[in-house]
């Protein structure tokens, strides 16, 4: 029987009170962005905010709970932005939207920081291991967002990024799911040769954990060849953005198959329009009905993108939609 699992992509908006408190503590200047050296007063505010978002996810009946990545000033680039071997330089547009991140420039040999593992360990105090979902940028996306001033060629740099993430994952506390966010596979698809190496890099990171591993792709459909190579990675599920696009994604699934589990990005992580839980359940059913020969052990119901774009009150309501949609799907499964 298929299990329907409600969850999120992490990367939440800060609670409104935390924005005000942290604004006073950190200031508004570039040098006050997170670099891994923040003091106890700032960390205390993030701890309180983390506890709030974990509680909110539980109240919304989510099956997987994330730490929220509330400290991440640089969205997906954060794990590199706090590394000693990285200089953050100019401000770069974050894909095709009005958000920006500091360009992480790798200037020396990368070594793990334990930063994300520390955050996840704090969350583990609040969440059972069987409910905990770790979130990281995938190796290809981090490779795409960063600049190499040390390794000298694409292959060495991608391998170094994969090793960097692998070492971070090896420090994680017990967790049920590892979510690797890979939007760059869609927005900046790897060419011949690099597509195979990207899949191999994902495979290396995935093998660092005993948890279920999901690779979520979004902001459009994957190119066919990129998708075919992605399926070579040893992952439990691939995620798809069914808000941005449907037809090409369904074609890929029909033509090339997919993993034993599937992640469906069905709730809009960037739009304040609130979905109806029954409509989300019906969209999941439409996807699965489009794949009559597929049988999934687990279907994840989730936003299509990160949710940090949303007002905090809207983010809360969208969590509740996901929790209710999964409950409805269990009662009247697709």
GROMACS .gro file of N, CA, C and O in nm, residues 163-288:
model
  504
  163UNK      N    1   3.251   1.573  -0.194
  163UNK     CA    2   3.320   1.528  -0.072
  163UNK      C    3   3.287   1.617   0.046
  163UNK      O    4   3.271   1.571   0.160
  164UNK      N    5   3.281   1.747   0.021
  164UNK     CA    6   3.246   1.844   0.125
  164UNK      C    7   3.108   1.813   0.183
  164UNK      O    8   3.091   1.810   0.307
  165UNK      N    9   3.010   1.789   0.098
  165UNK     CA   10   2.875   1.756   0.145
  165UNK      C   11   2.870   1.619   0.211
  165UNK      O   12   2.802   1.599   0.311
  166UNK      N   13   2.944   1.524   0.153
  166UNK     CA   14   2.949   1.389   0.210
  166UNK      C   15   2.998   1.393   0.355
  166UNK      O   16   2.941   1.328   0.444
  167UNK      N   17   3.103   1.471   0.379
  167UNK     CA   18   3.158   1.480   0.514
  167UNK      C   19   3.059   1.549   0.608
  167UNK      O   20   3.050   1.514   0.727
  168UNK      N   21   2.985   1.646   0.556
  168UNK     CA   22   2.884   1.711   0.639
  168UNK      C   23   2.775   1.611   0.678
  168UNK      O   24   2.736   1.603   0.795
  169UNK      N   25   2.728   1.534   0.581
  169UNK     CA   26   2.624   1.435   0.608
  169UNK      C   27   2.671   1.332   0.710
  169UNK      O   28   2.595   1.287   0.796
  170UNK      N   29   2.797   1.293   0.702
  170UNK     CA   30   2.850   1.192   0.793
  170UNK      C   31   2.846   1.237   0.939
  170UNK      O   32   2.855   1.154   1.030
  171UNK      N   33   2.832   1.368   0.962
  171UNK     CA   34   2.825   1.422   1.098
  171UNK      C   35   2.681   1.440   1.147
  171UNK      O   36   2.660   1.480   1.261
  172UNK      N   37   2.583   1.415   1.061
  172UNK     CA   38   2.444   1.435   1.098
  172UNK      C   39   2.401   1.338   1.208
  172UNK      O   40   2.446   1.223   1.211
  173UNK      N   41   2.310   1.382   1.295
  173UNK     CA   42   2.246   1.286   1.384
  173UNK      C   43   2.153   1.196   1.304
  173UNK      O   44   2.129   1.219   1.184
  174UNK      N   45   2.098   1.095   1.368
  174UNK     CA   46   2.005   1.005   1.298
  174UNK      C   47   1.889   1.086   1.239
  174UNK      O   48   1.835   1.176   1.303
  175UNK      N   49   1.852   1.051   1.117
  175UNK     CA   50   1.744   1.121   1.048
  175UNK      C   51   1.675   1.022   0.956
  175UNK      O   52   1.735   0.922   0.913
  176UNK      N   53   1.550   1.049   0.924
  176UNK     CA   54   1.471   0.958   0.842
  176UNK      C   55   1.489   0.983   0.693
  176UNK      O   56   1.489   0.890   0.612
  177UNK      N   57   1.503   1.110   0.655
  177UNK     CA   58   1.511   1.148   0.515
  177UNK      C   59   1.619   1.252   0.495
  177UNK      O   60   1.634   1.343   0.578
  178UNK      N   61   1.693   1.239   0.387
  178UNK     CA   62   1.786   1.343   0.342
  178UNK      C   63   1.732   1.399   0.212
  178UNK      O   64   1.715   1.326   0.114
  179UNK      N   65   1.705   1.530   0.211
  179UNK     CA   66   1.655   1.597   0.092
  179UNK      C   67   1.768   1.679   0.030
  179UNK      O   68   1.822   1.770   0.093
  180UNK      N   69   1.803   1.646  -0.094
  180UNK     CA   70   1.904   1.720  -0.170
  180UNK      C   71   1.832   1.808  -0.272
  180UNK      O   72   1.761   1.756  -0.360
  181UNK      N   73   1.847   1.938  -0.260
  181UNK     CA   74   1.779   2.032  -0.350
  181UNK      C   75   1.867   2.059  -0.471
  181UNK      O   76   1.979   2.109  -0.458
  182UNK      N   77   1.815   2.028  -0.590
  182UNK     CA   78   1.893   2.038  -0.713
  182UNK      C   79   1.822   2.119  -0.822
  182UNK      O   80   1.802   2.071  -0.934
  183UNK      N   81   1.788   2.245  -0.796
  183UNK     CA   82   1.725   2.325  -0.902
  183UNK      C   83   1.816   2.352  -1.021
  183UNK      O   84   1.768   2.371  -1.132
  184UNK      N   85   1.948   2.355  -0.999
  184UNK     CA   86   2.039   2.386  -1.109
  184UNK      C   87   2.040   2.278  -1.217
  184UNK      O   88   2.078   2.304  -1.331
  185UNK      N   89   1.998   2.156  -1.183
  185UNK     CA   90   1.986   2.054  -1.286
  185UNK      C   91   1.884   2.095  -1.391
  185UNK      O   92   1.890   2.052  -1.507
  186UNK      N   93   1.788   2.182  -1.351
  186UNK     CA   94   1.686   2.233  -1.443
  186UNK      C   95   1.730   2.364  -1.507
  186UNK      O   96   1.725   2.382  -1.629
  187UNK      N   97   1.776   2.458  -1.425
  187UNK     CA   98   1.803   2.594  -1.474
  187UNK      C   99   1.935   2.607  -1.548
  187UNK      O  100   1.949   2.691  -1.636
  188UNK      N  101   2.034   2.525  -1.513
  188UNK     CA  102   2.166   2.525  -1.579
  188UNK      C  103   2.207   2.381  -1.605
  188UNK      O  104   2.302   2.331  -1.545
  189UNK      N  105   2.133   2.310  -1.691
  189UNK     CA  106   2.156   2.166  -1.705
  189UNK      C  107   2.298   2.133  -1.748
  189UNK      O  108   2.355   2.200  -1.833
  190UNK      N  109   2.356   2.030  -1.687
  190UNK     CA  110   2.492   1.990  -1.724
  190UNK      C  111   2.496   1.932  -1.864
  190UNK      O  112   2.403   1.861  -1.906
  191UNK      N  113   2.603   1.961  -1.936
  191UNK     CA  114   2.619   1.908  -2.071
  191UNK      C  115   2.675   1.768  -2.072
  191UNK      O  116   2.687   1.702  -1.968
  192UNK      N  117   2.712   1.722  -2.190
  192UNK     CA  118   2.765   1.587  -2.206
  192UNK      C  119   2.886   1.565  -2.117
  192UNK      O  120   2.978   1.647  -2.114
  193UNK      N  121   2.886   1.454  -2.049
  193UNK     CA  122   2.995   1.422  -1.959
  193UNK      C  123   2.971   1.475  -1.819
  193UNK      O  124   2.977   1.400  -1.721
  194UNK      N  125   2.942   1.604  -1.810
  194UNK     CA  126   2.913   1.662  -1.679
  194UNK      C  127   2.784   1.606  -1.622
  194UNK      O  128   2.770   1.595  -1.500
  195UNK      N  129   2.688   1.569  -1.708
  195UNK     CA  130   2.563   1.511  -1.657
  195UNK      C  131   2.589   1.379  -1.586
  195UNK      O  132   2.531   1.352  -1.480
  196UNK      N  133   2.678   1.298  -1.640
  196UNK     CA  134   2.713   1.173  -1.573
  196UNK      C  135   2.786   1.200  -1.442
  196UNK      O  136   2.761   1.134  -1.340
  197UNK      N  137   2.877   1.298  -1.444
  197UNK     CA  138   2.952   1.329  -1.322
  197UNK      C  139   2.862   1.389  -1.215
  197UNK      O  140   2.883   1.366  -1.095
  198UNK      N  141   2.762   1.466  -1.257
  198UNK     CA  142   2.667   1.521  -1.160
  198UNK      C  143   2.591   1.408  -1.091
  198UNK      O  144   2.570   1.410  -0.968
  199UNK      N  145   2.547   1.310  -1.168
  199UNK     CA  146   2.477   1.195  -1.111
  199UNK      C  147   2.567   1.118  -1.015
  199UNK      O  148   2.525   1.077  -0.906
  200UNK      N  149   2.693   1.101  -1.054
  200UNK     CA  150   2.788   1.030  -0.967
  200UNK      C  151   2.812   1.107  -0.838
  200UNK      O  152   2.827   1.047  -0.730
  201UNK      N  153   2.816   1.240  -0.846
  201UNK     CA  154   2.835   1.322  -0.726
  201UNK      C  155   2.716   1.308  -0.632
  201UNK      O  156   2.733   1.296  -0.508
  202UNK      N  157   2.596   1.309  -0.686
  202UNK     CA  158   2.476   1.288  -0.604
  202UNK      C  159   2.481   1.152  -0.538
  202UNK      O  160   2.449   1.136  -0.419
  203UNK      N  161   2.522   1.052  -0.613
  203UNK     CA  162   2.532   0.916  -0.561
  203UNK      C  163   2.628   0.909  -0.442
  203UNK      O  164   2.599   0.844  -0.341
  204UNK      N  165   2.741   0.979  -0.450
  204UNK     CA  166   2.840   0.978  -0.341
  204UNK      C  167   2.782   1.039  -0.215
  204UNK      O  168   2.802   0.986  -0.105
  205UNK      N  169   2.710   1.150  -0.229
  205UNK     CA  170   2.651   1.213  -0.111
  205UNK      C  171   2.541   1.124  -0.053
  205UNK      O  172   2.530   1.106   0.069
  206UNK      N  173   2.459   1.066  -0.141
  206UNK     CA  174   2.349   0.981  -0.095
  206UNK      C  175   2.400   0.861  -0.016
  206UNK      O  176   2.336   0.816   0.080
  207UNK      N  177   2.514   0.809  -0.054
  207UNK     CA  178   2.568   0.691   0.012
  207UNK      C  179   2.630   0.721   0.148
  207UNK      O  180   2.675   0.629   0.219
  208UNK      N  181   2.630   0.850   0.189
  208UNK     CA  182   2.686   0.887   0.320
  208UNK      C  183   2.584   0.869   0.432
  208UNK      O  184   2.617   0.888   0.549
  209UNK      N  185   2.460   0.833   0.398
  209UNK     CA  186   2.356   0.818   0.499
  209UNK      C  187   2.277   0.691   0.477
  209UNK      O  188   2.266   0.642   0.364
  210UNK      N  189   2.223   0.637   0.586
  210UNK     CA  190   2.133   0.522   0.577
  210UNK      C  191   1.988   0.566   0.561
  210UNK      O  192   1.899   0.482   0.546
  211UNK      N  193   1.964   0.696   0.565
  211UNK     CA  194   1.828   0.749   0.553
  211UNK      C  195   1.779   0.737   0.409
  211UNK      O  196   1.858   0.715   0.315
  212UNK      N  197   1.648   0.754   0.389
  212UNK     CA  198   1.594   0.766   0.253
  212UNK      C  199   1.642   0.897   0.193
  212UNK      O  200   1.641   1.002   0.259
  213UNK      N  201   1.683   0.893   0.068
  213UNK     CA  202   1.739   1.011   0.002
  213UNK      C  203   1.647   1.053  -0.112
  213UNK      O  204   1.610   0.972  -0.197
  214UNK      N  205   1.611   1.182  -0.112
  214UNK     CA  206   1.529   1.241  -0.217
  214UNK      C  207   1.610   1.351  -0.285
  214UNK      O  208   1.670   1.434  -0.218
  215UNK      N  209   1.611   1.351  -0.418
  215UNK     CA  210   1.670   1.460  -0.495
  215UNK      C  211   1.556   1.537  -0.558
  215UNK      O  212   1.483   1.485  -0.643
  216UNK      N  213   1.538   1.662  -0.514
  216UNK     CA  214   1.425   1.741  -0.563
  216UNK      C  215   1.474   1.843  -0.666
  216UNK      O  216   1.566   1.921  -0.641
  217UNK      N  217   1.409   1.841  -0.784
  217UNK     CA  218   1.442   1.933  -0.893
  217UNK      C  219   1.322   2.025  -0.914
  217UNK      O  220   1.207   1.981  -0.903
  218UNK      N  221   1.349   2.153  -0.944
  218UNK     CA  222   1.235   2.245  -0.957
  218UNK      C  223   1.270   2.365  -1.043
  218UNK      O  224   1.382   2.383  -1.086
  219UNK      N  225   1.164   2.446  -1.068
  219UNK     CA  226   1.163   2.559  -1.160
  219UNK      C  227   1.160   2.513  -1.306
  219UNK      O  228   1.212   2.579  -1.394
  220UNK      N  229   1.096   2.401  -1.330
  220UNK     CA  230   1.078   2.353  -1.465
  220UNK      C  231   1.107   2.204  -1.477
  220UNK      O  232   1.141   2.138  -1.378
  221UNK      N  233   1.094   2.150  -1.598
  221UNK     CA  234   1.122   2.007  -1.619
  221UNK      C  235   1.270   1.982  -1.645
  221UNK      O  236   1.343   2.071  -1.691
  222UNK      N  237   1.314   1.864  -1.617
  222UNK     CA  238   1.450   1.823  -1.649
  222UNK      C  239   1.462   1.790  -1.797
  222UNK      O  240   1.368   1.739  -1.859
  223UNK      N  241   1.577   1.822  -1.856
  223UNK     CA  242   1.605   1.771  -1.990
  223UNK      C  243   1.610   1.619  -1.984
  223UNK      O  244   1.651   1.559  -1.883
  224UNK      N  245   1.570   1.555  -2.092
  224UNK     CA  246   1.559   1.409  -2.092
  224UNK      C  247   1.690   1.340  -2.056
  224UNK      O  248   1.692   1.248  -1.973
  225UNK      N  249   1.799   1.384  -2.115
  225UNK     CA  250   1.927   1.316  -2.092
  225UNK      C  251   1.974   1.336  -1.947
  225UNK      O  252   2.028   1.245  -1.885
  226UNK      N  253   1.952   1.457  -1.896
  226UNK     CA  254   1.988   1.484  -1.757
  226UNK      C  255   1.906   1.394  -1.664
  226UNK      O  256   1.960   1.336  -1.568
  227UNK      N  257   1.777   1.381  -1.694
  227UNK     CA  258   1.692   1.296  -1.610
  227UNK      C  259   1.734   1.150  -1.618
  227UNK      O  260   1.742   1.081  -1.515
  228UNK      N  261   1.764   1.104  -1.736
  228UNK     CA  262   1.806   0.964  -1.752
  228UNK      C  263   1.932   0.935  -1.670
  228UNK      O  264   1.943   0.830  -1.605
  229UNK      N  265   2.027   1.029  -1.671
  229UNK     CA  266   2.149   1.009  -1.590
  229UNK      C  267   2.119   1.020  -1.441
  229UNK      O  268   2.178   0.947  -1.361
  230UNK      N  269   2.028   1.109  -1.402
  230UNK     CA  270   1.994   1.122  -1.261
  230UNK      C  271   1.942   0.991  -1.205
  230UNK      O  272   1.968   0.957  -1.089
  231UNK      N  273   1.869   0.916  -1.286
  231UNK     CA  274   1.816   0.788  -1.240
  231UNK      C  275   1.925   0.685  -1.212
  231UNK      O  276   1.898   0.582  -1.148
  232UNK      N  277   2.048   0.712  -1.259
  232UNK     CA  278   2.159   0.622  -1.228
  232UNK      C  279   2.208   0.637  -1.085
  232UNK      O  280   2.279   0.549  -1.034
  233UNK      N  281   2.175   0.750  -1.021
  233UNK     CA  282   2.217   0.770  -0.882
  233UNK      C  283   2.136   0.681  -0.789
  233UNK      O  284   2.017   0.654  -0.814
  234UNK      N  285   2.198   0.637  -0.681
  234UNK     CA  286   2.131   0.550  -0.585
  234UNK      C  287   2.052   0.636  -0.488
  234UNK      O  288   2.098   0.670  -0.378
  235UNK      N  289   1.933   0.677  -0.529
  235UNK     CA  290   1.846   0.758  -0.443
  235UNK      C  291   1.709   0.691  -0.437
  235UNK      O  292   1.673   0.612  -0.525
  236UNK      N  293   1.635   0.722  -0.333
  236UNK     CA  294   1.505   0.659  -0.313
  236UNK      C  295   1.394   0.728  -0.389
  236UNK      O  296   1.294   0.665  -0.424
  237UNK      N  297   1.408   0.859  -0.410
  237UNK     CA  298   1.303   0.933  -0.479
  237UNK      C  299   1.362   1.051  -0.554
  237UNK      O  300   1.464   1.108  -0.513
  238UNK      N  301   1.298   1.087  -0.665
  238UNK     CA  302   1.326   1.211  -0.736
  238UNK      C  303   1.204   1.300  -0.721
  238UNK      O  304   1.090   1.253  -0.724
  239UNK      N  305   1.229   1.430  -0.703
  239UNK     CA  306   1.121   1.526  -0.687
  239UNK      C  307   1.100   1.609  -0.811
  239UNK      O  308   1.195   1.640  -0.884
  240UNK      N  309   0.974   1.647  -0.835
  240UNK     CA  310   0.936   1.720  -0.956
  240UNK      C  311   0.846   1.838  -0.921
  240UNK      O  312   0.761   1.829  -0.832
  241UNK      N  313   0.864   1.945  -0.995
  241UNK     CA  314   0.788   2.068  -0.976
  241UNK      C  315   0.666   2.064  -1.067
  241UNK      O  316   0.674   2.096  -1.186
  242UNK      N  317   0.550   2.027  -1.010
  242UNK     CA  318   0.427   2.021  -1.088
  242UNK      C  319   0.348   2.151  -1.082
  242UNK      O  320   0.239   2.158  -1.138
  243UNK      N  321   0.402   2.252  -1.016
  243UNK     CA  322   0.341   2.384  -1.019
  243UNK      C  323   0.387   2.460  -1.143
  243UNK      O  324   0.308   2.519  -1.217
  244UNK      N  325   0.518   2.457  -1.170
  244UNK     CA  326   0.574   2.530  -1.283
  244UNK      C  327   0.541   2.465  -1.416
  244UNK      O  328   0.513   2.533  -1.516
  245UNK      N  329   0.544   2.330  -1.420
  245UNK     CA  330   0.528   2.260  -1.548
  245UNK      C  331   0.481   2.118  -1.521
  245UNK      O  332   0.514   2.060  -1.419
  246UNK      N  333   0.403   2.062  -1.614
  246UNK     CA  334   0.351   1.927  -1.594
  246UNK      C  335   0.380   1.833  -1.712
  246UNK      O  336   0.427   1.721  -1.692
  247UNK      N  337   0.354   1.878  -1.834
  247UNK     CA  338   0.352   1.787  -1.948
  247UNK      C  339   0.488   1.721  -1.974
  247UNK      O  340   0.495   1.598  -1.990
  248UNK      N  341   0.595   1.800  -1.980
  248UNK     CA  342   0.727   1.741  -2.008
  248UNK      C  343   0.771   1.650  -1.895
  248UNK      O  344   0.832   1.545  -1.918
  249UNK      N  345   0.737   1.689  -1.773
  249UNK     CA  346   0.773   1.606  -1.659
  249UNK      C  347   0.701   1.471  -1.664
  249UNK      O  348   0.762   1.366  -1.642
  250UNK      N  349   0.573   1.473  -1.694
  250UNK     CA  350   0.499   1.347  -1.706
  250UNK      C  351   0.556   1.263  -1.820
  250UNK      O  352   0.571   1.140  -1.807
  251UNK      N  353   0.592   1.327  -1.932
  251UNK     CA  354   0.655   1.254  -2.042
  251UNK      C  355   0.783   1.185  -1.996
  251UNK      O  356   0.806   1.066  -2.027
  252UNK      N  357   0.868   1.258  -1.923
  252UNK     CA  358   0.992   1.198  -1.874
  252UNK      C  359   0.964   1.076  -1.787
  252UNK      O  360   1.032   0.972  -1.799
  253UNK      N  361   0.865   1.089  -1.701
  253UNK     CA  362   0.831   0.978  -1.613
  253UNK      C  363   0.779   0.858  -1.692
  253UNK      O  364   0.812   0.743  -1.662
  254UNK      N  365   0.696   0.885  -1.792
  254UNK     CA  366   0.642   0.776  -1.873
  254UNK      C  367   0.750   0.711  -1.960
  254UNK      O  368   0.751   0.589  -1.978
  255UNK      N  369   0.841   0.792  -2.011
  255UNK     CA  370   0.942   0.742  -2.105
  255UNK      C  371   1.057   0.671  -2.035
  255UNK      O  372   1.107   0.568  -2.082
  256UNK      N  373   1.101   0.726  -1.921
  256UNK     CA  374   1.223   0.675  -1.857
  256UNK      C  375   1.197   0.607  -1.723
  256UNK      O  376   1.289   0.551  -1.664
  257UNK      N  377   1.072   0.612  -1.676
  257UNK     CA  378   1.043   0.554  -1.545
  257UNK      C  379   1.093   0.645  -1.434
  257UNK      O  380   1.134   0.758  -1.457
  258UNK      N  381   1.091   0.594  -1.312
  258UNK     CA  382   1.141   0.672  -1.200
  258UNK      C  383   1.176   0.578  -1.087
  258UNK      O  384   1.181   0.456  -1.105
  259UNK      N  385   1.201   0.635  -0.971
  259UNK     CA  386   1.242   0.560  -0.854
  259UNK      C  387   1.122   0.494  -0.786
  259UNK      O  388   1.007   0.519  -0.823
  260UNK      N  389   1.149   0.414  -0.682
  260UNK     CA  390   1.041   0.344  -0.612
  260UNK      C  391   0.948   0.441  -0.539
  260UNK      O  392   0.831   0.411  -0.517
  261UNK      N  393   1.003   0.555  -0.498
  261UNK     CA  394   0.925   0.659  -0.433
  261UNK      C  395   0.925   0.782  -0.522
  261UNK      O  396   1.008   0.796  -0.612
  262UNK      N  397   0.834   0.876  -0.497
  262UNK     CA  398   0.827   0.998  -0.579
  262UNK      C  399   0.791   1.117  -0.490
  262UNK      O  400   0.711   1.105  -0.397
  263UNK      N  401   0.853   1.230  -0.519
  263UNK     CA  402   0.827   1.356  -0.448
  263UNK      C  403   0.752   1.448  -0.543
  263UNK      O  404   0.799   1.478  -0.652
  264UNK      N  405   0.633   1.491  -0.503
  264UNK     CA  406   0.548   1.575  -0.586
  264UNK      C  407   0.544   1.716  -0.530
  264UNK      O  408   0.489   1.739  -0.421
  265UNK      N  409   0.600   1.811  -0.604
  265UNK     CA  410   0.592   1.952  -0.566
  265UNK      C  411   0.461   2.009  -0.615
  265UNK      O  412   0.448   2.048  -0.732
  266UNK      N  413   0.360   2.013  -0.527
  266UNK     CA  414   0.223   2.045  -0.568
  266UNK      C  415   0.171   2.176  -0.510
  266UNK      O  416   0.070   2.228  -0.557
  267UNK      N  417   0.235   2.226  -0.407
  267UNK     CA  418   0.194   2.351  -0.343
  267UNK      C  419   0.294   2.459  -0.379
  267UNK      O  420   0.415   2.438  -0.372
  268UNK      N  421   0.245   2.574  -0.422
  268UNK     CA  422   0.330   2.681  -0.474
  268UNK      C  423   0.406   2.748  -0.359
  268UNK      O  424   0.347   2.814  -0.273
  269UNK      N  425   0.537   2.733  -0.360
  269UNK     CA  426   0.621   2.788  -0.255
  269UNK      C  427   0.650   2.936  -0.270
  269UNK      O  428   0.714   2.996  -0.182
  270UNK      N  429   0.604   2.998  -0.380
  270UNK     CA  430   0.633   3.138  -0.404
  270UNK      C  431   0.508   3.225  -0.412
  270UNK      O  432   0.519   3.348  -0.408
  271UNK      N  433   0.392   3.166  -0.421
  271UNK     CA  434   0.268   3.240  -0.442
  271UNK      C  435   0.183   3.234  -0.316
  271UNK      O  436   0.166   3.128  -0.256
  272UNK      N  437   0.128   3.349  -0.275
  272UNK     CA  438   0.050   3.354  -0.152
  272UNK      C  439  -0.090   3.294  -0.166
  272UNK      O  440  -0.159   3.275  -0.066
  273UNK      N  441  -0.132   3.264  -0.289
  273UNK     CA  442  -0.262   3.200  -0.308
  273UNK      C  443  -0.263   3.066  -0.235
  273UNK      O  444  -0.176   2.982  -0.255
  274UNK      N  445  -0.364   3.046  -0.152
  274UNK     CA  446  -0.369   2.926  -0.070
  274UNK      C  447  -0.444   2.814  -0.142
  274UNK      O  448  -0.557   2.832  -0.188
  275UNK      N  449  -0.380   2.699  -0.151
  275UNK     CA  450  -0.440   2.584  -0.217
  275UNK      C  451  -0.545   2.517  -0.127
  275UNK      O  452  -0.542   2.531  -0.004
  276UNK      N  453  -0.634   2.443  -0.189
  276UNK     CA  454  -0.732   2.362  -0.118
  276UNK      C  455  -0.675   2.221  -0.098
  276UNK      O  456  -0.621   2.162  -0.193
  277UNK      N  457  -0.683   2.164   0.022
  277UNK     CA  458  -0.626   2.031   0.045
  277UNK      C  459  -0.680   1.924  -0.051
  277UNK      O  460  -0.605   1.838  -0.099
  278UNK      N  461  -0.810   1.930  -0.081
  278UNK     CA  462  -0.867   1.832  -0.173
  278UNK      C  463  -0.809   1.849  -0.313
  278UNK      O  464  -0.787   1.750  -0.385
  279UNK      N  465  -0.785   1.974  -0.353
  279UNK     CA  466  -0.726   2.000  -0.485
  279UNK      C  467  -0.583   1.945  -0.491
  279UNK      O  468  -0.541   1.889  -0.593
  280UNK      N  469  -0.509   1.958  -0.382
  280UNK     CA  470  -0.372   1.903  -0.378
  280UNK      C  471  -0.378   1.751  -0.388
  280UNK      O  472  -0.301   1.688  -0.462
  281UNK      N  473  -0.471   1.690  -0.313
  281UNK     CA  474  -0.489   1.545  -0.322
  281UNK      C  475  -0.523   1.503  -0.465
  281UNK      O  476  -0.469   1.405  -0.518
  282UNK      N  477  -0.612   1.580  -0.530
  282UNK     CA  478  -0.653   1.547  -0.666
  282UNK      C  479  -0.538   1.562  -0.765
  282UNK      O  480  -0.527   1.484  -0.861
  283UNK      N  481  -0.452   1.661  -0.744
  283UNK     CA  482  -0.335   1.677  -0.832
  283UNK      C  483  -0.241   1.558  -0.818
  283UNK      O  484  -0.185   1.510  -0.918
  284UNK      N  485  -0.224   1.512  -0.696
  284UNK     CA  486  -0.141   1.393  -0.676
  284UNK      C  487  -0.202   1.274  -0.749
  284UNK      O  488  -0.131   1.196  -0.815
  285UNK      N  489  -0.333   1.260  -0.741
  285UNK     CA  490  -0.400   1.150  -0.809
  285UNK      C  491  -0.383   1.161  -0.960
  285UNK      O  492  -0.362   1.061  -1.028
  286UNK      N  493  -0.392   1.285  -1.013
  286UNK     CA  494  -0.374   1.304  -1.157
  286UNK      C  495  -0.235   1.259  -1.202
  286UNK      O  496  -0.220   1.192  -1.305
  287UNK      N  497  -0.132   1.293  -1.124
  287UNK     CA  498   0.005   1.251  -1.159
  287UNK      C  499   0.013   1.099  -1.160
  287UNK      O  500   0.063   1.038  -1.256
  288UNK      N  501  -0.035   1.037  -1.055
  288UNK     CA  502  -0.023   0.891  -1.046
  288UNK      C  503  -0.109   0.820  -1.150
  288UNK      O  504  -0.070   0.714  -1.201
   0.00000   0.00000   0.00000
